[in-house]
Short mmCIF file of C-alpha atoms in Angstrom, two decimals:
data_model
loop_
_atom_site.label_atom_id
_atom_site.label_comp_id
_atom_site.label_asym_id
_atom_site.label_seq_id
_atom_site.Cartn_x
_atom_site.Cartn_y
_atom_site.Cartn_z
CA MET A 29 27.09 23.17 -5.28
CA THR A 30 27.73 19.81 -6.94
CA VAL A 31 25.01 17.16 -6.99
CA SER A 32 26.67 13.84 -7.77
CA ALA A 33 23.65 12.24 -9.46
CA ALA A 34 22.92 15.24 -11.73
CA TRP A 35 23.98 15.86 -15.30
CA PRO A 36 23.36 18.81 -17.69
CA VAL A 37 20.87 18.11 -20.47
CA ARG A 38 18.74 19.61 -23.23
CA ARG A 39 15.12 18.58 -23.79
CA ALA A 40 14.52 17.49 -27.38
CA LEU A 41 10.89 18.66 -27.49
CA THR A 42 11.42 22.15 -26.10
CA SER A 43 15.18 22.74 -26.54
CA GLU A 44 15.16 23.80 -22.89
CA HIS A 45 18.41 23.37 -20.99
CA GLY A 46 18.42 22.03 -17.47
CA THR A 47 19.54 19.23 -15.22
CA ALA A 48 18.60 15.55 -15.20
CA LEU A 49 18.36 13.47 -12.05
CA PRO A 50 17.11 9.95 -11.39
CA ALA A 51 13.36 9.53 -11.05
CA PHE A 52 11.86 10.86 -7.81
CA VAL A 53 9.78 8.65 -5.52
CA ASP A 54 7.23 9.56 -2.86
CA HIS A 55 7.57 6.63 -0.46
CA HIS A 56 4.32 7.24 1.45
CA VAL A 57 1.04 8.01 -0.30
CA HIS A 58 -2.59 6.85 -0.20
CA LEU A 59 -3.84 6.79 -3.77
CA HIS A 60 -7.52 6.32 -2.90
CA LEU A 61 -7.46 9.76 -1.26
CA ILE A 62 -5.90 11.78 -4.10
CA ASP A 63 -6.00 12.40 -7.84
CA ALA A 64 -2.69 10.92 -8.94
CA SER A 65 -2.99 12.03 -12.57
CA THR A 66 -0.88 15.17 -12.05
CA LEU A 67 1.93 13.60 -10.02
CA ALA A 68 4.31 13.09 -12.95
CA ALA A 69 3.89 16.64 -14.22
CA ARG A 70 4.74 17.78 -10.71
CA GLY A 71 7.88 15.73 -10.36
CA ILE A 72 6.88 12.34 -8.91
CA ALA A 73 7.62 9.34 -11.14
CA ALA A 74 6.88 6.59 -8.62
CA VAL A 75 4.96 6.17 -5.40
CA VAL A 76 4.63 3.66 -2.59
CA ASP A 77 1.03 3.32 -1.42
CA LEU A 78 1.13 2.46 2.28
CA GLY A 79 -2.48 1.60 2.95
CA GLY A 80 -5.20 0.92 0.41
CA ASP A 81 -7.48 -1.68 -1.13
CA PRO A 82 -5.13 -4.38 -2.48
CA VAL A 83 -7.58 -5.44 -5.20
CA ALA A 84 -8.07 -1.88 -6.45
CA LEU A 85 -4.34 -1.27 -6.38
CA ALA A 86 -3.66 -4.47 -8.33
CA ARG A 87 -6.14 -3.35 -10.99
CA ARG A 88 -4.63 0.10 -11.51
CA ALA A 89 -3.68 0.90 -15.08
CA ARG A 90 0.04 0.86 -15.75
CA GLY A 91 1.82 4.10 -16.47
CA LEU A 92 2.98 7.04 -14.41
CA PRO A 93 3.42 7.20 -11.57
CA ARG A 94 4.81 3.71 -11.15
CA VAL A 95 3.02 2.24 -8.15
CA SER A 96 4.34 -0.10 -5.49
CA TYR A 97 2.01 -0.86 -2.62
CA ALA A 98 1.43 -2.54 0.70
CA GLY A 99 -2.24 -3.31 0.29
CA ALA A 100 -4.32 -3.19 3.45
CA PHE A 101 -3.21 -2.04 6.89
CA LEU A 102 -2.71 -5.08 9.12
CA THR A 103 -4.06 -4.22 12.56
CA ALA A 104 -5.74 -5.51 15.71
CA PRO A 105 -9.55 -5.47 16.08
CA GLY A 106 -10.53 -1.91 16.91
CA GLY A 107 -7.04 -0.73 16.06
CA TYR A 108 -5.92 2.08 13.79
CA PRO A 109 -7.21 2.87 11.20
CA GLN A 110 -10.33 0.71 11.49
CA GLY A 111 -13.49 2.80 11.45
CA ARG A 112 -11.92 5.97 10.09
CA SER A 113 -13.90 7.69 7.35
CA TRP A 114 -10.86 7.71 5.08
CA ALA A 115 -10.16 3.99 5.58
CA PRO A 116 -12.83 1.86 3.87
CA ASP A 117 -13.18 -1.74 5.03
CA ALA A 118 -11.10 -3.05 2.13
CA THR A 119 -8.09 -1.02 3.30
CA VAL A 120 -7.96 -2.73 6.71
CA ARG A 121 -7.14 -6.37 7.51
CA LEU A 122 -7.54 -7.68 11.06
CA VAL A 123 -4.88 -10.02 12.43
CA THR A 124 -5.31 -11.80 15.76
CA ASP A 125 -3.61 -15.17 15.34
CA PRO A 126 0.19 -15.58 15.08
CA SER A 127 -0.23 -18.68 12.93
CA ARG A 128 2.23 -19.01 10.06
CA HIS A 129 0.05 -21.61 8.40
CA PRO A 130 -1.94 -20.54 5.33
CA GLY A 131 -5.70 -20.25 5.47
CA VAL A 132 -6.07 -19.63 9.22
CA THR A 133 -8.82 -17.07 9.87
CA ASP A 134 -7.27 -13.75 10.94
CA GLY A 135 -3.88 -15.46 10.90
CA ALA A 136 -0.62 -13.61 10.25
CA ARG A 137 0.35 -15.80 7.29
CA THR A 138 -3.15 -15.55 5.80
CA ALA A 139 -3.13 -11.76 6.00
CA VAL A 140 0.34 -11.45 4.51
CA ASP A 141 -0.47 -13.91 1.72
CA ALA A 142 -3.57 -11.92 0.77
CA GLN A 143 -1.50 -8.78 0.22
CA ALA A 144 1.38 -10.59 -1.48
CA ASP A 145 -0.96 -12.47 -3.81
CA ALA A 146 -2.44 -9.11 -4.84
CA GLY A 147 1.03 -7.91 -5.86
CA ALA A 148 2.22 -6.09 -2.74
CA SER A 149 5.88 -5.09 -2.57
CA VAL A 150 5.81 -4.40 1.17
CA ILE A 151 3.55 -5.27 4.12
CA LYS A 152 2.14 -2.51 6.37
CA VAL A 153 1.33 -3.08 10.04
CA ALA A 154 -0.28 -0.51 12.32
CA LEU A 155 1.35 -0.04 15.74
CA HIS A 156 -0.56 3.09 16.71
CA ALA A 157 -1.08 2.53 20.44
CA ASP A 158 -2.38 6.07 20.97
CA ALA A 159 -5.38 5.35 18.73
CA GLY A 160 -6.48 1.90 19.89
CA PRO A 161 -5.36 -1.71 20.32
CA VAL A 162 -2.24 -2.96 18.56
CA VAL A 163 -1.21 -6.46 17.54
CA SER A 164 0.61 -8.58 20.11
CA ASP A 165 4.34 -9.25 20.00
CA ASP A 166 3.66 -12.80 18.79
CA VAL A 167 1.46 -11.57 15.95
CA LEU A 168 3.92 -8.85 14.98
CA SER A 169 6.81 -11.31 14.84
CA ALA A 170 4.68 -13.73 12.83
CA VAL A 171 3.78 -11.00 10.32
CA VAL A 172 7.46 -10.14 9.86
CA ALA A 173 8.35 -13.82 9.43
CA ALA A 174 5.50 -14.48 6.99
CA ALA A 175 6.48 -11.42 4.96
CA ALA A 176 10.09 -12.61 4.87
CA ASP A 177 8.87 -15.96 3.55
CA ARG A 178 7.33 -14.03 0.64
CA GLY A 179 10.46 -11.91 0.17
CA LEU A 180 8.77 -8.73 1.42
CA PRO A 181 9.84 -6.12 3.98
CA VAL A 182 7.47 -4.84 6.66
CA VAL A 183 6.78 -1.16 7.29
CA ALA A 184 5.08 0.03 10.47
CA HIS A 185 3.18 3.08 11.60
CA ALA A 186 4.77 3.16 15.06
CA GLN A 187 3.22 5.65 17.47
CA GLY A 188 2.78 5.53 21.22
CA ALA A 189 4.99 4.48 24.10
CA GLY A 190 7.37 1.67 23.17
CA GLN A 191 6.07 1.09 19.64
CA VAL A 192 9.26 2.11 17.82
CA GLU A 193 11.21 -0.22 20.09
CA ARG A 194 8.73 -3.05 19.39
CA ALA A 195 9.14 -2.52 15.66
CA ILE A 196 12.92 -2.70 15.91
CA GLU A 197 12.80 -5.81 18.12
CA ALA A 198 10.49 -7.59 15.68
CA GLY A 199 12.66 -6.84 12.65
CA VAL A 200 10.38 -4.29 10.99
CA ALA A 201 12.34 -2.96 8.01
CA ALA A 202 10.92 0.55 7.81
CA LEU A 203 8.98 3.16 9.73
CA ALA A 204 6.21 4.87 7.78
CA HIS A 205 6.85 8.11 9.70
CA ALA A 206 9.93 9.55 11.33
CA PRO A 207 9.07 9.13 15.04
CA PHE A 208 7.42 12.30 16.26
CA ASP A 209 5.72 11.68 19.59
CA ALA A 210 8.77 11.36 21.86
CA PRO A 211 12.56 11.69 21.78
CA LEU A 212 14.38 8.45 21.07
CA SER A 213 17.27 7.24 23.17
CA ARG A 214 20.72 6.85 21.69
CA ARG A 215 20.39 3.10 22.22
CA THR A 216 17.13 2.96 20.25
CA LEU A 217 18.63 4.98 17.41
CA SER A 218 21.69 2.73 17.34
CA ARG A 219 19.55 -0.41 17.27
CA ALA A 220 17.47 0.94 14.39
CA ILE A 221 20.56 1.88 12.39
CA ASP A 222 22.39 -1.37 13.14
CA ALA A 223 19.32 -3.29 11.98
CA GLY A 224 19.32 -1.39 8.68
CA GLN A 225 15.90 0.09 9.34
CA VAL A 226 14.81 2.88 6.98
CA TRP A 227 12.67 5.86 7.97
CA ILE A 228 10.19 7.64 5.71
CA SER A 229 10.20 11.34 6.50
CA THR A 230 6.55 12.65 6.40
CA LEU A 231 7.69 15.75 8.31
CA ASP A 232 5.23 18.16 6.71
CA ILE A 233 2.14 16.46 8.15
CA HIS A 234 3.14 17.83 11.56
CA ARG A 235 3.01 21.24 13.16
CA GLY A 236 4.40 22.59 16.40
CA ALA A 237 6.10 20.28 18.88
CA ALA A 238 5.44 17.11 16.89
CA ARG A 239 7.17 18.58 13.85
CA GLU A 240 10.21 19.66 15.84
CA GLN A 241 10.42 16.26 17.53
CA ALA A 242 10.22 14.45 14.19
CA ILE A 243 12.98 16.66 12.77
CA THR A 244 15.15 16.14 15.86
CA ASN A 245 14.77 12.35 15.75
CA LEU A 246 15.37 12.23 12.00
CA ARG A 247 18.43 14.46 12.27
CA ALA A 248 19.98 12.13 14.86
CA PHE A 249 19.08 9.05 12.81
CA ALA A 250 20.61 10.47 9.62
CA ALA A 251 23.69 11.84 11.39
CA HIS A 252 24.61 8.34 12.55
CA GLY A 253 24.16 6.74 9.15
CA GLY A 254 20.43 5.97 9.09
CA ARG A 255 18.82 5.58 5.67
CA VAL A 256 16.17 8.23 5.06
CA LEU A 257 13.47 8.17 2.39
CA TYR A 258 11.42 11.09 1.11
CA GLY A 259 7.73 10.52 1.79
CA THR A 260 4.80 12.82 2.43
CA ASP A 261 1.78 10.73 3.53
CA LEU A 262 0.03 12.28 0.55
CA GLY A 263 -3.72 12.07 1.07
CA ASN A 264 -3.37 13.03 4.73
CA GLY A 265 -4.70 16.58 4.91
CA SER A 266 -3.96 19.45 2.54
CA LEU A 267 -0.61 18.40 1.12
CA PRO A 268 0.43 19.44 -2.39
CA VAL A 269 0.02 16.75 -5.03
CA GLY A 270 3.52 16.37 -6.43
CA LEU A 271 6.88 17.39 -5.07
CA ASN A 272 6.38 18.99 -1.68
CA ARG A 273 8.73 21.93 -1.19
CA ARG A 274 7.88 22.10 2.52
CA GLU A 275 8.87 18.44 2.99
CA LEU A 276 12.15 19.05 1.18
CA LEU A 277 12.87 22.11 3.31
CA ALA A 278 12.07 20.16 6.49
CA LEU A 279 14.47 17.40 5.43
CA HIS A 280 17.11 20.04 4.77
CA HIS A 281 16.43 21.43 8.25
CA ALA A 282 16.99 17.90 9.59
CA ASP A 283 20.43 18.01 7.92
CA VAL A 284 19.43 15.63 5.13
CA ARG A 285 21.12 17.84 2.57
CA GLY A 286 22.79 17.84 -0.82
CA ASP A 287 23.43 14.34 -2.14
CA ALA A 288 21.65 12.84 0.88
CA LEU A 289 18.48 14.75 0.00
CA VAL A 290 18.66 13.57 -3.61
CA ALA A 291 19.26 10.01 -2.39
CA ALA A 292 16.13 10.21 -0.20
CA LEU A 293 14.13 11.24 -3.29
CA THR A 294 15.57 8.64 -5.66
CA ASP A 295 15.87 5.54 -3.44
CA ALA A 296 14.07 2.64 -5.17
CA TRP A 297 12.79 1.12 -1.89
CA PRO A 298 10.97 -1.25 -1.58
CA ASN A 299 12.05 -2.22 -5.08
CA VAL A 300 15.57 -3.30 -5.93
CA GLU A 301 15.89 -1.56 -9.27
CA PRO A 302 15.07 2.12 -9.87
CA THR A 303 12.89 3.44 -12.66
CA THR A 304 15.14 4.18 -15.66
CA ALA A 305 12.70 4.79 -18.53
CA VAL A 306 11.96 8.22 -17.07
CA CYS A 307 13.97 10.69 -15.07
CA THR A 308 13.58 14.07 -13.39
CA PHE A 309 14.18 17.26 -15.35
CA VAL A 310 14.81 20.49 -13.44
CA PRO A 311 15.18 23.71 -15.46
CA GLY A 312 18.58 25.35 -15.17
CA PRO A 313 21.73 24.27 -13.36
CA ALA A 314 21.87 23.12 -9.76
CA PRO A 315 22.14 26.09 -7.38
CA THR A 316 25.49 27.13 -6.01
CA ASP A 317 24.05 27.73 -2.53
CA PRO A 318 23.14 24.43 -0.77
CA ASP A 319 20.27 26.18 1.02
CA ASP A 320 18.60 26.74 -2.36
CA LEU A 321 18.61 23.05 -3.31
CA PRO A 322 15.22 22.06 -1.80
CA THR A 323 13.35 24.79 -3.68
CA TRP A 324 15.21 24.03 -6.91
CA LEU A 325 14.44 20.31 -6.65
CA SER A 326 10.76 21.08 -6.07
CA ARG A 327 10.58 22.46 -9.64
CA GLY A 328 11.30 19.07 -11.17
CA THR A 329 9.07 17.28 -13.64
CA VAL A 330 9.11 13.75 -15.04
CA VAL A 331 10.30 13.26 -18.61
CA ALA A 332 11.20 10.27 -20.75
CA THR A 333 14.91 9.59 -20.49
CA GLU A 334 15.15 9.30 -24.28
CA GLU A 335 13.90 12.89 -24.59
CA LEU A 336 17.07 14.25 -22.98
CA THR A 337 20.44 14.82 -24.57
CA ARG A 338 23.45 15.24 -22.36
CA VAL A 339 25.41 18.46 -22.86
CA ASP A 340 28.82 19.08 -21.32
#
């Protein structure tokens, strides 16, 4: 098969021949729960941390993987993920007041400013109604507006009856997980797509009915032009650190295939410009059978772009 973004190359250091692709991104990780030091060797050049300590994230040493982050989860008192063993206090920020004025205690603008001032590229809000209270419509709208004032998109963990619809109505730019707890109506899918919402896959965290529902919803979203991003929720359970073959296969099963699968891996979101100093090297040519592409992609590693010489 032909992969539009791929080109044949030779590695200068090893003389190995293979294929170069743009740098791969995992759009949903939690760095405080993993050892990120092996990500580049296992194919991930950049990550988006969607829930962590904003101060610790701001202090991370530069290098690979390149890190974009949301900072703390914005949530209601007693809401997800407050009180979880994996979510220290610094990873959670309570928001109760829809005020868009700076400095208001527990205000929407205050919470957004704290993440943005720490270098956040996106704002994360928890809408997990199955796990506890969620922010009100007024607070949610105020968070989206305050984030827009800082030039930042909002991503939501939307779970529970009506939460995906609330996210769409409020102008949330991305869902942290492909919806998995219920089928979505054609109208809801159309509204999400028309709004330009993006969905991060995270299919491999599920098993059984939830997995099949997530795949079904994502398939419908992608089939009608929805923008899909590769993301694993790395740190959640026993997921492989690096490219996740199971996630790639699940995306393929959801009919995110070929160039669309590569696009999901290489999308720069939430950044505007992709990483160009490094790229992905996969040994050998792209497979001729499209069904073999996920496994082949999972063998990628990150190399300096200057190390590769194009061969035609």
